[in-house]
Every structure is written in structure tokens, then in C-alpha cells.
Tab-separated table of C-alpha atoms in Angstrom:
chain	number	residue	atom	x	y	z
A	1	UNK	CA	0.240	-0.117	0.326
A	2	UNK	CA	2.521	2.324	0.845
A	3	UNK	CA	5.474	1.916	-2.766
A	4	UNK	CA	1.318	2.297	-4.295
A	5	UNK	CA	0.697	5.519	-2.767
A	6	UNK	CA	4.230	6.588	-2.884
A	7	UNK	CA	3.865	6.601	-6.397
A	8	UNK	CA	0.668	8.629	-6.759
A	9	UNK	CA	2.381	11.132	-4.729
A	10	UNK	CA	5.110	11.354	-6.956
A	11	UNK	CA	2.860	11.124	-9.812
A	12	UNK	CA	0.846	14.226	-8.573
A	13	UNK	CA	3.866	16.183	-7.992
A	14	UNK	CA	5.326	15.445	-11.455
A	15	UNK	CA	1.485	16.930	-12.753
A	16	UNK	CA	2.094	19.914	-10.922
A	17	UNK	CA	5.840	20.681	-11.681
A	18	UNK	CA	3.584	20.486	-15.722
A	19	UNK	CA	1.398	22.731	-15.094
A	20	UNK	CA	3.599	25.479	-13.686
A	21	UNK	CA	6.070	24.974	-16.484
A	22	UNK	CA	2.981	25.245	-18.604
A	23	UNK	CA	2.876	28.701	-16.868
A	24	UNK	CA	6.192	29.561	-17.468
A	25	UNK	CA	5.755	28.846	-21.500
A	26	UNK	CA	2.125	30.730	-21.794
A	27	UNK	CA	1.168	32.014	-25.149
A	28	UNK	CA	-1.642	34.094	-25.605
A	29	UNK	CA	-4.747	33.318	-23.170
A	30	UNK	CA	-3.834	30.191	-21.352
A	31	UNK	CA	-2.588	29.962	-17.245
A	32	UNK	CA	0.630	32.056	-16.704
A	33	UNK	CA	2.065	33.940	-13.828
A	34	UNK	CA	0.510	36.725	-14.378
A	35	UNK	CA	-3.011	35.504	-13.283
A	36	UNK	CA	-2.173	33.351	-10.381
A	37	UNK	CA	-6.070	32.748	-9.948
A	38	UNK	CA	-6.422	30.920	-13.015
A	39	UNK	CA	-3.151	28.811	-11.865
A	40	UNK	CA	-4.273	27.928	-8.945
A	41	UNK	CA	-7.333	26.947	-10.239
A	42	UNK	CA	-5.495	24.226	-12.624
A	43	UNK	CA	-3.593	23.369	-9.630
A	44	UNK	CA	-6.462	22.778	-7.719
A	45	UNK	CA	-7.872	20.703	-10.528
A	46	UNK	CA	-5.505	18.326	-10.838
A	47	UNK	CA	-5.759	17.387	-6.913
A	48	UNK	CA	-8.894	16.682	-7.442
A	49	UNK	CA	-8.298	14.716	-10.084
A	50	UNK	CA	-6.034	12.982	-8.117
A	51	UNK	CA	-7.778	12.311	-5.079
A	52	UNK	CA	-9.374	8.913	-6.589
A	53	UNK	CA	-5.888	6.728	-7.123
A	54	UNK	CA	-4.398	8.762	-4.193
A	55	UNK	CA	-8.266	6.980	-1.847
A	56	UNK	CA	-7.937	4.070	-4.016
A	57	UNK	CA	-4.444	2.989	-3.104
A	58	UNK	CA	-5.195	2.593	0.549
A	59	UNK	CA	-7.306	-0.792	-0.648
A	60	UNK	CA	-6.357	-4.117	-0.801
A	61	UNK	CA	-9.731	-5.469	-3.114
A	62	UNK	CA	-8.996	-6.645	-6.573
A	63	UNK	CA	-12.021	-4.790	-8.129
A	64	UNK	CA	-10.561	-1.593	-6.797
A	65	UNK	CA	-6.802	-2.339	-7.806
A	66	UNK	CA	-8.144	-2.692	-11.373
A	67	UNK	CA	-10.501	0.579	-10.976
A	68	UNK	CA	-7.447	1.844	-9.913
A	69	UNK	CA	-5.096	1.043	-12.501
A	70	UNK	CA	-8.015	1.968	-15.182
A	71	UNK	CA	-7.909	5.529	-13.857
A	72	UNK	CA	-4.159	5.851	-13.271
A	73	UNK	CA	-3.446	4.503	-17.210
A	74	UNK	CA	-5.112	7.607	-18.141
A	75	UNK	CA	-2.968	10.332	-16.655
A	76	UNK	CA	-0.243	7.815	-18.600
A	77	UNK	CA	-2.002	8.557	-21.798
A	78	UNK	CA	-2.500	12.279	-20.537
A	79	UNK	CA	1.594	12.464	-20.290
A	80	UNK	CA	1.976	9.948	-23.410
A	81	UNK	CA	-0.004	12.908	-25.354
A	82	UNK	CA	1.931	15.957	-23.664
A	83	UNK	CA	5.333	14.655	-25.179
A	84	UNK	CA	4.855	15.781	-28.840
A	85	UNK	CA	3.954	18.951	-27.362
A	86	UNK	CA	7.283	19.747	-26.118
A	87	UNK	CA	8.364	18.839	-29.765
A	88	UNK	CA	5.980	21.172	-31.159
A	89	UNK	CA	6.441	24.539	-28.790
A	90	UNK	CA	9.262	26.880	-28.775
A	91	UNK	CA	11.769	26.016	-26.085
A	92	UNK	CA	9.633	22.858	-25.238
A	93	UNK	CA	12.718	20.996	-23.523
A	94	UNK	CA	11.853	21.405	-20.044
A	95	UNK	CA	8.172	20.253	-20.971
A	96	UNK	CA	9.642	17.697	-22.964
A	97	UNK	CA	10.991	16.241	-20.076
A	98	UNK	CA	8.827	16.814	-17.442
A	99	UNK	CA	6.560	15.029	-20.385
A	100	UNK	CA	8.640	12.328	-19.709
A	101	UNK	CA	8.857	12.095	-15.834
A	102	UNK	CA	5.403	11.911	-15.384
A	103	UNK	CA	5.236	9.126	-18.158
A	104	UNK	CA	7.707	7.079	-16.132
A	105	UNK	CA	6.284	8.061	-12.715
A	106	UNK	CA	2.531	7.275	-13.931
A	107	UNK	CA	3.907	4.207	-15.689
A	108	UNK	CA	5.207	2.841	-12.443
A	109	UNK	CA	2.421	3.763	-10.215
A	110	UNK	CA	0.600	1.277	-12.715
A	111	UNK	CA	3.104	-1.282	-12.781
A	112	UNK	CA	3.568	-1.275	-9.039
A	113	UNK	CA	-0.912	-1.235	-9.215
A	114	UNK	CA	-0.405	-4.652	-11.181
A	115	UNK	CA	2.169	-6.478	-9.201
A	116	UNK	CA	0.535	-6.054	-6.106
A	117	UNK	CA	-3.013	-6.890	-7.842
A	118	UNK	CA	-1.038	-10.181	-9.094
A	119	UNK	CA	-3.126	-13.785	-8.095
A	120	UNK	CA	0.618	-14.924	-7.089
A	121	UNK	CA	1.292	-12.825	-4.668
A	122	UNK	CA	-1.512	-12.962	-3.204
A	123	UNK	CA	-1.695	-17.183	-3.519
A	124	UNK	CA	1.965	-17.582	-3.001
A	125	UNK	CA	2.216	-17.676	0.336
A	126	UNK	CA	-0.637	-19.608	0.440
A	127	UNK	CA	1.031	-22.579	-1.333
A	128	UNK	CA	3.994	-22.897	1.529
């Protein structure tokens, strides 16, 4: 449980850093440091969106772990979708780095959750 919770928190931190990087490289009518209210709303929305995997990390039920894996897979796809954006925007190296770090962190979180969900992990101690 502690590993799942740790990786969800790491992924949340990387997602907040991604918003801050996007605010630093703002163009046009997007989030920026000039309008802190929109920045606070974006960060608050990310925290709210990370509440379900955070709460589901506490449970050992296989069905809830499966729901957690599906939800975190959507987070993986959002970070993977951010990788091409790092190539498309000017001076997008920091966006690319944050996107790759987020992909690795969220994919690791999914793998840790799946491995703790495996049937062999639950019943290997019963065989002995």
C-alpha cells in the first residue's frame, strides 16, 4: 500500500510541475503567472483529479485495484500526449522532460499496482 501511495504522490507532484512549466511558457490566453487565480484553479483541479487514485491506493480489494489501474492508465496517456507538445512548442525542452518524467512515474505507479494485484502475489504464501 505504501508503494502505491508513494507513486501516486510522485505522479501528482510531477503533474503540478507540468502545470507550472506550462505557466512559465504561456502563450496567448492560457494559464500564466500573471493570472495566479487561473494557476491556482488548474493546480486545484489536478489535486481533485488525483484524489480517486490516492484514495483507492489504501484498499486491497482486487476490483478497486483494477479500477485504480484503469484510472492511472488515463493519467499515463495524458503524459504520453504531452510528449509531442514538447517537440512542437518553441523552447519545449522543459515540457518534454516533465512529460517523460510524468510518463515514467505514472507508468511505474500502474506497474506497482498491477504487481500487487496479481493472483500469484496473493496466493504464493498460501502454497507453502
